[in-house]
mmCIF file of C-alpha atoms in Angstrom:
data_model
loop_
_atom_site.group_PDB
_atom_site.id
_atom_site.type_symbol
_atom_site.label_atom_id
_atom_site.label_comp_id
_atom_site.label_asym_id
_atom_site.label_seq_id
_atom_site.Cartn_x
_atom_site.Cartn_y
_atom_site.Cartn_z
ATOM 1 C CA UNK A 14 176.706 202.054 16.182
ATOM 2 C CA UNK A 15 176.303 198.545 17.554
ATOM 3 C CA UNK A 16 177.964 197.811 20.851
ATOM 4 C CA UNK A 17 178.765 194.798 22.947
ATOM 5 C CA UNK A 18 178.670 195.202 26.702
ATOM 6 C CA UNK A 19 181.111 193.181 28.746
ATOM 7 C CA UNK A 20 180.326 192.606 32.416
ATOM 8 C CA UNK A 21 181.443 193.199 35.108
ATOM 9 C CA UNK A 22 181.397 196.926 34.507
ATOM 10 C CA UNK A 23 179.417 196.804 31.265
ATOM 11 C CA UNK A 24 182.155 198.396 29.199
ATOM 12 C CA UNK A 25 180.847 199.058 25.681
ATOM 13 C CA UNK A 26 182.929 199.185 22.541
ATOM 14 C CA UNK A 27 182.190 199.109 18.806
ATOM 15 C CA UNK A 28 181.796 195.640 17.346
ATOM 16 C CA UNK A 29 184.049 194.605 14.463
ATOM 17 C CA UNK A 30 182.668 193.470 11.159
ATOM 18 C CA UNK A 31 181.089 189.985 11.245
ATOM 19 C CA UNK A 32 183.506 187.071 10.807
ATOM 20 C CA UNK A 33 183.772 185.828 7.223
ATOM 21 C CA UNK A 34 181.216 183.229 6.182
ATOM 22 C CA UNK A 35 183.803 180.477 5.494
ATOM 23 C CA UNK A 36 184.899 180.598 9.134
ATOM 24 C CA UNK A 37 181.341 180.244 10.311
ATOM 25 C CA UNK A 38 180.750 177.382 7.903
ATOM 26 C CA UNK A 39 183.641 175.406 9.359
ATOM 27 C CA UNK A 40 181.943 175.502 12.741
ATOM 28 C CA UNK A 41 179.004 173.386 11.565
ATOM 29 C CA UNK A 42 179.832 169.993 13.023
ATOM 30 C CA UNK A 43 177.897 166.907 14.016
ATOM 31 C CA UNK A 44 176.505 167.090 17.558
ATOM 32 C CA UNK A 45 175.147 163.542 17.312
ATOM 33 C CA UNK A 46 178.671 162.326 18.140
ATOM 34 C CA UNK A 47 177.682 162.619 21.817
ATOM 35 C CA UNK A 48 175.168 159.792 21.391
ATOM 36 C CA UNK A 49 178.183 157.459 21.506
ATOM 37 C CA UNK A 50 178.789 158.479 25.113
ATOM 38 C CA UNK A 51 175.269 159.367 26.228
ATOM 39 C CA UNK A 52 175.413 157.246 29.388
ATOM 40 C CA UNK A 53 178.758 158.725 30.431
ATOM 41 C CA UNK A 54 177.505 162.189 29.520
ATOM 42 C CA UNK A 55 174.559 161.877 31.870
ATOM 43 C CA UNK A 56 176.726 160.498 34.664
ATOM 44 C CA UNK A 57 179.809 162.702 34.482
ATOM 45 C CA UNK A 58 178.871 166.054 32.959
ATOM 46 C CA UNK A 59 178.487 168.308 36.001
ATOM 47 C CA UNK A 60 176.087 170.852 34.537
ATOM 48 C CA UNK A 61 176.110 174.578 35.302
ATOM 49 C CA UNK A 62 177.503 176.076 38.485
ATOM 50 C CA UNK A 63 174.951 177.226 41.087
ATOM 51 C CA UNK A 64 175.848 180.884 40.554
ATOM 52 C CA UNK A 65 175.306 180.447 36.825
ATOM 53 C CA UNK A 66 171.912 178.841 37.396
ATOM 54 C CA UNK A 67 170.834 181.736 39.596
ATOM 55 C CA UNK A 68 171.961 184.251 36.990
ATOM 56 C CA UNK A 69 170.227 182.448 34.128
ATOM 57 C CA UNK A 70 166.979 182.235 36.077
ATOM 58 C CA UNK A 71 167.328 185.913 36.920
ATOM 59 C CA UNK A 72 167.790 186.804 33.261
ATOM 60 C CA UNK A 73 164.712 184.934 32.073
ATOM 61 C CA UNK A 74 162.718 186.215 35.048
ATOM 62 C CA UNK A 75 159.034 185.426 34.876
ATOM 63 C CA UNK A 76 159.185 183.962 31.367
ATOM 64 C CA UNK A 77 157.230 180.712 31.452
ATOM 65 C CA UNK A 78 157.751 179.117 28.032
ATOM 66 C CA UNK A 79 161.401 178.234 27.402
ATOM 67 C CA UNK A 80 162.939 176.510 24.411
ATOM 68 C CA UNK A 81 166.189 174.806 25.370
ATOM 69 C CA UNK A 82 168.610 174.236 22.507
ATOM 70 C CA UNK A 83 170.933 171.252 22.802
ATOM 71 C CA UNK A 84 169.396 169.942 26.011
ATOM 72 C CA UNK A 85 171.747 166.956 26.132
ATOM 73 C CA UNK A 86 170.776 164.674 28.994
ATOM 74 C CA UNK A 87 169.214 167.486 31.004
ATOM 75 C CA UNK A 88 172.015 169.213 32.916
ATOM 76 C CA UNK A 89 170.224 172.574 32.570
ATOM 77 C CA UNK A 90 166.742 171.183 31.877
ATOM 78 C CA UNK A 91 166.116 170.011 35.418
ATOM 79 C CA UNK A 92 166.894 173.431 36.879
ATOM 80 C CA UNK A 93 164.486 175.102 34.467
ATOM 81 C CA UNK A 94 161.724 172.624 35.277
ATOM 82 C CA UNK A 95 162.236 172.989 39.017
ATOM 83 C CA UNK A 96 161.917 176.752 38.570
ATOM 84 C CA UNK A 97 158.447 176.201 37.142
ATOM 85 C CA UNK A 98 159.315 176.770 33.485
ATOM 86 C CA UNK A 99 157.483 175.059 30.639
ATOM 87 C CA UNK A 100 160.446 173.621 28.770
ATOM 88 C CA UNK A 101 160.487 172.600 25.128
ATOM 89 C CA UNK A 102 163.742 170.682 24.562
ATOM 90 C CA UNK A 103 165.446 170.479 21.165
ATOM 91 C CA UNK A 104 168.113 167.755 21.086
ATOM 92 C CA UNK A 105 169.582 166.197 17.911
ATOM 93 C CA UNK A 106 170.920 163.023 19.515
ATOM 94 C CA UNK A 107 168.510 160.069 19.575
ATOM 95 C CA UNK A 108 170.018 158.478 22.692
ATOM 96 C CA UNK A 109 170.118 161.758 24.569
ATOM 97 C CA UNK A 110 166.558 162.639 23.561
ATOM 98 C CA UNK A 111 165.446 159.225 24.849
ATOM 99 C CA UNK A 112 167.126 159.917 28.189
ATOM 100 C CA UNK A 113 165.330 163.237 28.472
ATOM 101 C CA UNK A 114 161.962 161.586 27.861
ATOM 102 C CA UNK A 115 162.764 158.877 30.394
ATOM 103 C CA UNK A 116 163.776 161.353 33.106
ATOM 104 C CA UNK A 117 160.879 163.756 32.536
ATOM 105 C CA UNK A 118 157.893 162.108 30.797
ATOM 106 C CA UNK A 119 156.046 165.430 30.894
ATOM 107 C CA UNK A 120 158.819 167.203 28.967
ATOM 108 C CA UNK A 121 158.283 168.013 25.294
ATOM 109 C CA UNK A 122 161.362 166.759 23.409
ATOM 110 C CA UNK A 123 161.995 167.250 19.704
ATOM 111 C CA UNK A 124 164.807 165.248 18.135
ATOM 112 C CA UNK A 125 166.274 167.756 15.690
ATOM 113 C CA UNK A 126 169.112 170.125 14.946
ATOM 114 C CA UNK A 127 167.987 173.596 15.945
ATOM 115 C CA UNK A 128 168.660 175.008 12.472
ATOM 116 C CA UNK A 129 166.201 172.464 11.045
ATOM 117 C CA UNK A 130 163.606 172.710 13.800
ATOM 118 C CA UNK A 131 160.193 173.950 12.631
ATOM 119 C CA UNK A 132 156.616 174.200 13.727
ATOM 120 C CA UNK A 133 156.610 176.001 17.089
ATOM 121 C CA UNK A 134 157.410 179.609 17.940
ATOM 122 C CA UNK A 135 156.368 182.397 20.288
ATOM 123 C CA UNK A 136 158.633 181.264 23.147
ATOM 124 C CA UNK A 137 159.366 183.756 25.914
ATOM 125 C CA UNK A 138 162.969 182.595 26.379
ATOM 126 C CA UNK A 139 165.666 180.556 24.660
ATOM 127 C CA UNK A 140 168.364 178.967 26.808
ATOM 128 C CA UNK A 141 171.354 176.954 25.640
ATOM 129 C CA UNK A 142 174.055 175.693 27.979
ATOM 130 C CA UNK A 143 177.337 174.487 26.497
ATOM 131 C CA UNK A 144 175.650 173.668 23.193
ATOM 132 C CA UNK A 145 175.005 176.605 20.876
ATOM 133 C CA UNK A 146 178.436 176.314 19.230
ATOM 134 C CA UNK A 147 177.076 173.158 17.605
ATOM 135 C CA UNK A 148 174.556 175.412 15.846
ATOM 136 C CA UNK A 149 175.790 177.170 12.697
ATOM 137 C CA UNK A 150 176.072 180.787 13.761
ATOM 138 C CA UNK A 151 174.189 182.729 11.093
ATOM 139 C CA UNK A 152 171.248 180.355 10.678
ATOM 140 C CA UNK A 153 171.157 179.654 14.420
ATOM 141 C CA UNK A 154 170.862 183.317 15.381
ATOM 142 C CA UNK A 155 168.255 183.835 12.691
ATOM 143 C CA UNK A 156 166.273 180.813 13.894
ATOM 144 C CA UNK A 157 166.473 182.078 17.481
ATOM 145 C CA UNK A 158 164.881 185.317 16.335
ATOM 146 C CA UNK A 159 162.123 183.369 14.600
ATOM 147 C CA UNK A 160 161.137 181.182 17.549
ATOM 148 C CA UNK A 161 161.212 183.947 20.175
ATOM 149 C CA UNK A 162 158.308 186.303 20.764
ATOM 150 C CA UNK A 163 158.962 190.035 20.809
ATOM 151 C CA UNK A 164 160.644 190.793 24.122
ATOM 152 C CA UNK A 165 161.801 187.185 24.461
ATOM 153 C CA UNK A 166 165.095 186.511 26.248
ATOM 154 C CA UNK A 167 168.047 184.866 24.529
ATOM 155 C CA UNK A 168 170.546 183.336 26.973
ATOM 156 C CA UNK A 169 173.585 181.360 25.768
ATOM 157 C CA UNK A 170 176.067 179.901 28.263
ATOM 158 C CA UNK A 171 179.555 178.465 27.845
ATOM 159 C CA UNK A 172 181.826 177.138 30.584
ATOM 160 C CA UNK A 173 185.309 178.040 29.364
ATOM 161 C CA UNK A 174 188.233 176.214 30.970
ATOM 162 C CA UNK A 175 190.687 178.681 32.501
ATOM 163 C CA UNK A 176 193.069 176.177 34.083
ATOM 164 C CA UNK A 177 196.079 176.753 31.852
ATOM 165 C CA UNK A 178 198.246 178.027 34.717
ATOM 166 C CA UNK A 179 197.606 175.109 37.063
ATOM 167 C CA UNK A 180 200.227 172.410 37.772
ATOM 168 C CA UNK A 181 197.948 169.610 36.565
ATOM 169 C CA UNK A 182 197.347 171.367 33.254
ATOM 170 C CA UNK A 183 201.066 171.705 32.702
ATOM 171 C CA UNK A 184 201.666 168.084 33.717
ATOM 172 C CA UNK A 185 199.216 166.783 31.110
ATOM 173 C CA UNK A 186 200.346 168.996 28.237
ATOM 174 C CA UNK A 187 202.895 166.458 26.976
ATOM 175 C CA UNK A 188 200.267 163.727 26.769
ATOM 176 C CA UNK A 189 197.984 166.010 24.800
ATOM 177 C CA UNK A 190 200.781 166.968 22.433
ATOM 178 C CA UNK A 191 201.245 163.291 21.579
ATOM 179 C CA UNK A 192 197.603 162.277 21.252
ATOM 180 C CA UNK A 193 196.018 165.536 20.042
ATOM 181 C CA UNK A 194 198.884 167.326 18.276
ATOM 182 C CA UNK A 195 196.641 169.784 16.463
ATOM 183 C CA UNK A 196 194.239 170.415 19.093
ATOM 184 C CA UNK A 197 192.295 172.128 20.585
ATOM 185 C CA UNK A 198 193.155 171.290 24.167
ATOM 186 C CA UNK A 199 192.618 173.432 26.062
ATOM 187 C CA UNK A 200 194.202 176.836 25.435
ATOM 188 C CA UNK A 201 193.720 176.449 21.686
ATOM 189 C CA UNK A 202 190.167 175.234 22.090
ATOM 190 C CA UNK A 203 187.754 177.377 20.046
ATOM 191 C CA UNK A 204 185.262 177.307 22.929
ATOM 192 C CA UNK A 205 187.022 180.449 24.148
ATOM 193 C CA UNK A 206 186.049 182.320 20.994
ATOM 194 C CA UNK A 207 182.394 181.339 20.817
ATOM 195 C CA UNK A 208 180.832 183.880 23.203
ATOM 196 C CA UNK A 209 182.277 186.828 21.274
ATOM 197 C CA UNK A 210 181.554 185.207 17.920
ATOM 198 C CA UNK A 211 177.888 184.560 18.642
ATOM 199 C CA UNK A 212 177.465 187.930 20.358
ATOM 200 C CA UNK A 213 178.856 189.522 17.213
ATOM 201 C CA UNK A 214 176.365 187.633 15.052
ATOM 202 C CA UNK A 215 173.509 188.609 17.378
ATOM 203 C CA UNK A 216 174.518 192.282 17.254
ATOM 204 C CA UNK A 217 174.641 192.302 13.462
ATOM 205 C CA UNK A 218 171.361 190.409 13.010
ATOM 206 C CA UNK A 219 169.015 193.364 13.736
ATOM 207 C CA UNK A 220 166.783 190.871 15.540
ATOM 208 C CA UNK A 221 167.908 191.593 19.108
ATOM 209 C CA UNK A 222 168.983 194.357 21.429
ATOM 210 C CA UNK A 223 172.740 194.817 21.762
ATOM 211 C CA UNK A 224 174.064 191.662 23.443
ATOM 212 C CA UNK A 225 175.801 191.580 26.788
ATOM 213 C CA UNK A 226 178.507 189.119 27.828
ATOM 214 C CA UNK A 227 178.896 188.352 31.519
ATOM 215 C CA UNK A 228 181.619 186.262 33.131
ATOM 216 C CA UNK A 229 181.135 184.199 36.292
ATOM 217 C CA UNK A 230 184.336 182.510 37.544
ATOM 218 C CA UNK A 231 183.978 179.235 39.411
ATOM 219 C CA UNK A 232 185.985 176.156 40.352
ATOM 220 C CA UNK A 233 185.360 172.428 40.444
ATOM 221 C CA UNK A 234 187.254 169.558 42.028
ATOM 222 C CA UNK A 235 187.038 166.125 40.424
ATOM 223 C CA UNK A 236 187.961 162.670 41.644
ATOM 224 C CA UNK A 237 189.995 160.501 39.291
ATOM 225 C CA UNK A 238 186.891 158.595 38.177
ATOM 226 C CA UNK A 239 184.897 161.784 37.637
ATOM 227 C CA UNK A 240 187.673 163.478 35.642
ATOM 228 C CA UNK A 241 188.348 160.512 33.383
ATOM 229 C CA UNK A 242 184.614 160.037 32.892
ATOM 230 C CA UNK A 243 184.163 163.701 32.037
ATOM 231 C CA UNK A 244 186.949 163.989 29.479
ATOM 232 C CA UNK A 245 185.692 160.828 27.725
ATOM 233 C CA UNK A 246 182.601 162.896 26.837
ATOM 234 C CA UNK A 247 184.580 165.712 25.159
ATOM 235 C CA UNK A 248 183.960 165.719 21.425
ATOM 236 C CA UNK A 249 187.657 165.603 20.522
ATOM 237 C CA UNK A 250 188.335 162.863 23.117
ATOM 238 C CA UNK A 251 185.617 160.374 22.219
ATOM 239 C CA UNK A 252 187.719 158.489 19.665
ATOM 240 C CA UNK A 253 190.994 158.562 21.617
ATOM 241 C CA UNK A 254 192.547 155.189 22.532
ATOM 242 C CA UNK A 255 192.436 153.754 26.040
ATOM 243 C CA UNK A 256 196.159 154.398 26.389
ATOM 244 C CA UNK A 257 195.501 158.129 26.498
ATOM 245 C CA UNK A 258 193.139 157.818 29.462
ATOM 246 C CA UNK A 259 195.511 155.438 31.243
ATOM 247 C CA UNK A 260 198.292 158.029 31.005
ATOM 248 C CA UNK A 261 196.036 160.816 32.217
ATOM 249 C CA UNK A 262 194.873 158.595 35.066
ATOM 250 C CA UNK A 263 198.449 158.042 36.201
ATOM 251 C CA UNK A 264 198.986 161.785 36.277
ATOM 252 C CA UNK A 265 195.843 162.241 38.352
ATOM 253 C CA UNK A 266 197.333 159.737 40.808
ATOM 254 C CA UNK A 267 200.393 161.983 41.044
ATOM 255 C CA UNK A 268 198.053 164.740 42.237
ATOM 256 C CA UNK A 269 196.617 162.558 45.025
ATOM 257 C CA UNK A 270 193.734 161.420 42.880
ATOM 258 C CA UNK A 271 192.095 164.855 42.569
ATOM 259 C CA UNK A 272 191.851 167.392 39.760
ATOM 260 C CA UNK A 273 191.007 171.036 40.360
ATOM 261 C CA UNK A 274 189.790 173.095 37.417
ATOM 262 C CA UNK A 275 189.069 176.799 37.013
ATOM 263 C CA UNK A 276 186.279 177.939 34.719
ATOM 264 C CA UNK A 277 184.846 181.178 33.424
ATOM 265 C CA UNK A 278 181.159 180.833 32.686
ATOM 266 C CA UNK A 279 180.459 183.182 29.777
ATOM 267 C CA UNK A 280 176.812 184.204 29.457
ATOM 268 C CA UNK A 281 175.665 185.965 26.303
ATOM 269 C CA UNK A 282 172.204 187.489 26.578
ATOM 270 C CA UNK A 283 169.975 189.776 24.550
ATOM 271 C CA UNK A 284 166.275 190.588 24.103
ATOM 272 C CA UNK A 285 164.244 189.948 20.945
ATOM 273 C CA UNK A 286 163.399 193.261 19.345
#
């Protein structure tokens, strides 16, 4: 029986059947959309929390060769390099890949979707921060198994917003209802479902040990500029009109120009069989 361990406590329970293929197919979207906001992405995306970085580095241990999937503009990449890892970055966006090469000339960067990436394997670890949901689940998990050496570490990280009970969240809900009536923001956002979904696919792939999901709560405080800059980089915000951001900015002013957010970093990890 396959199990999924949830930390803290590592409670194991039987996994359900895999989600139906049509649901997985709908998740295949275009990550290159972030190229439109690559400069803002580099400036305003905060990257992983320090506790998350420590945990990720602990999970990959002494692994030297790391393939990073969806490296973006390097929010996780820099931490891996500073830890002495040999990083091979896969990034589909041309502008973001160019930024990676500019920041770290020694870094190997391949401009490709991970599902279509070919030619190199035998990595000791695969790390993906806030990006693997842009990879189609079945083919992505299969490709991860192909590029990792036996015993290689698979580490997928998502920062899930858990701010739904905060006053600022409630204050902005009316604006979101008007500009994103179907969405996704934030309690309906599918980001919450991804850790379990991909863990389920990993467990049913027969390529890895039973996956574990860990949760690391953390908080961030943003200035008005930082918050407006950050949300402009969200995939479902990129095409919103300026009026939306003006309204949100006025609400930030009502909260003395600061926004506090609560997050649960969800880390899914497993070992290549």
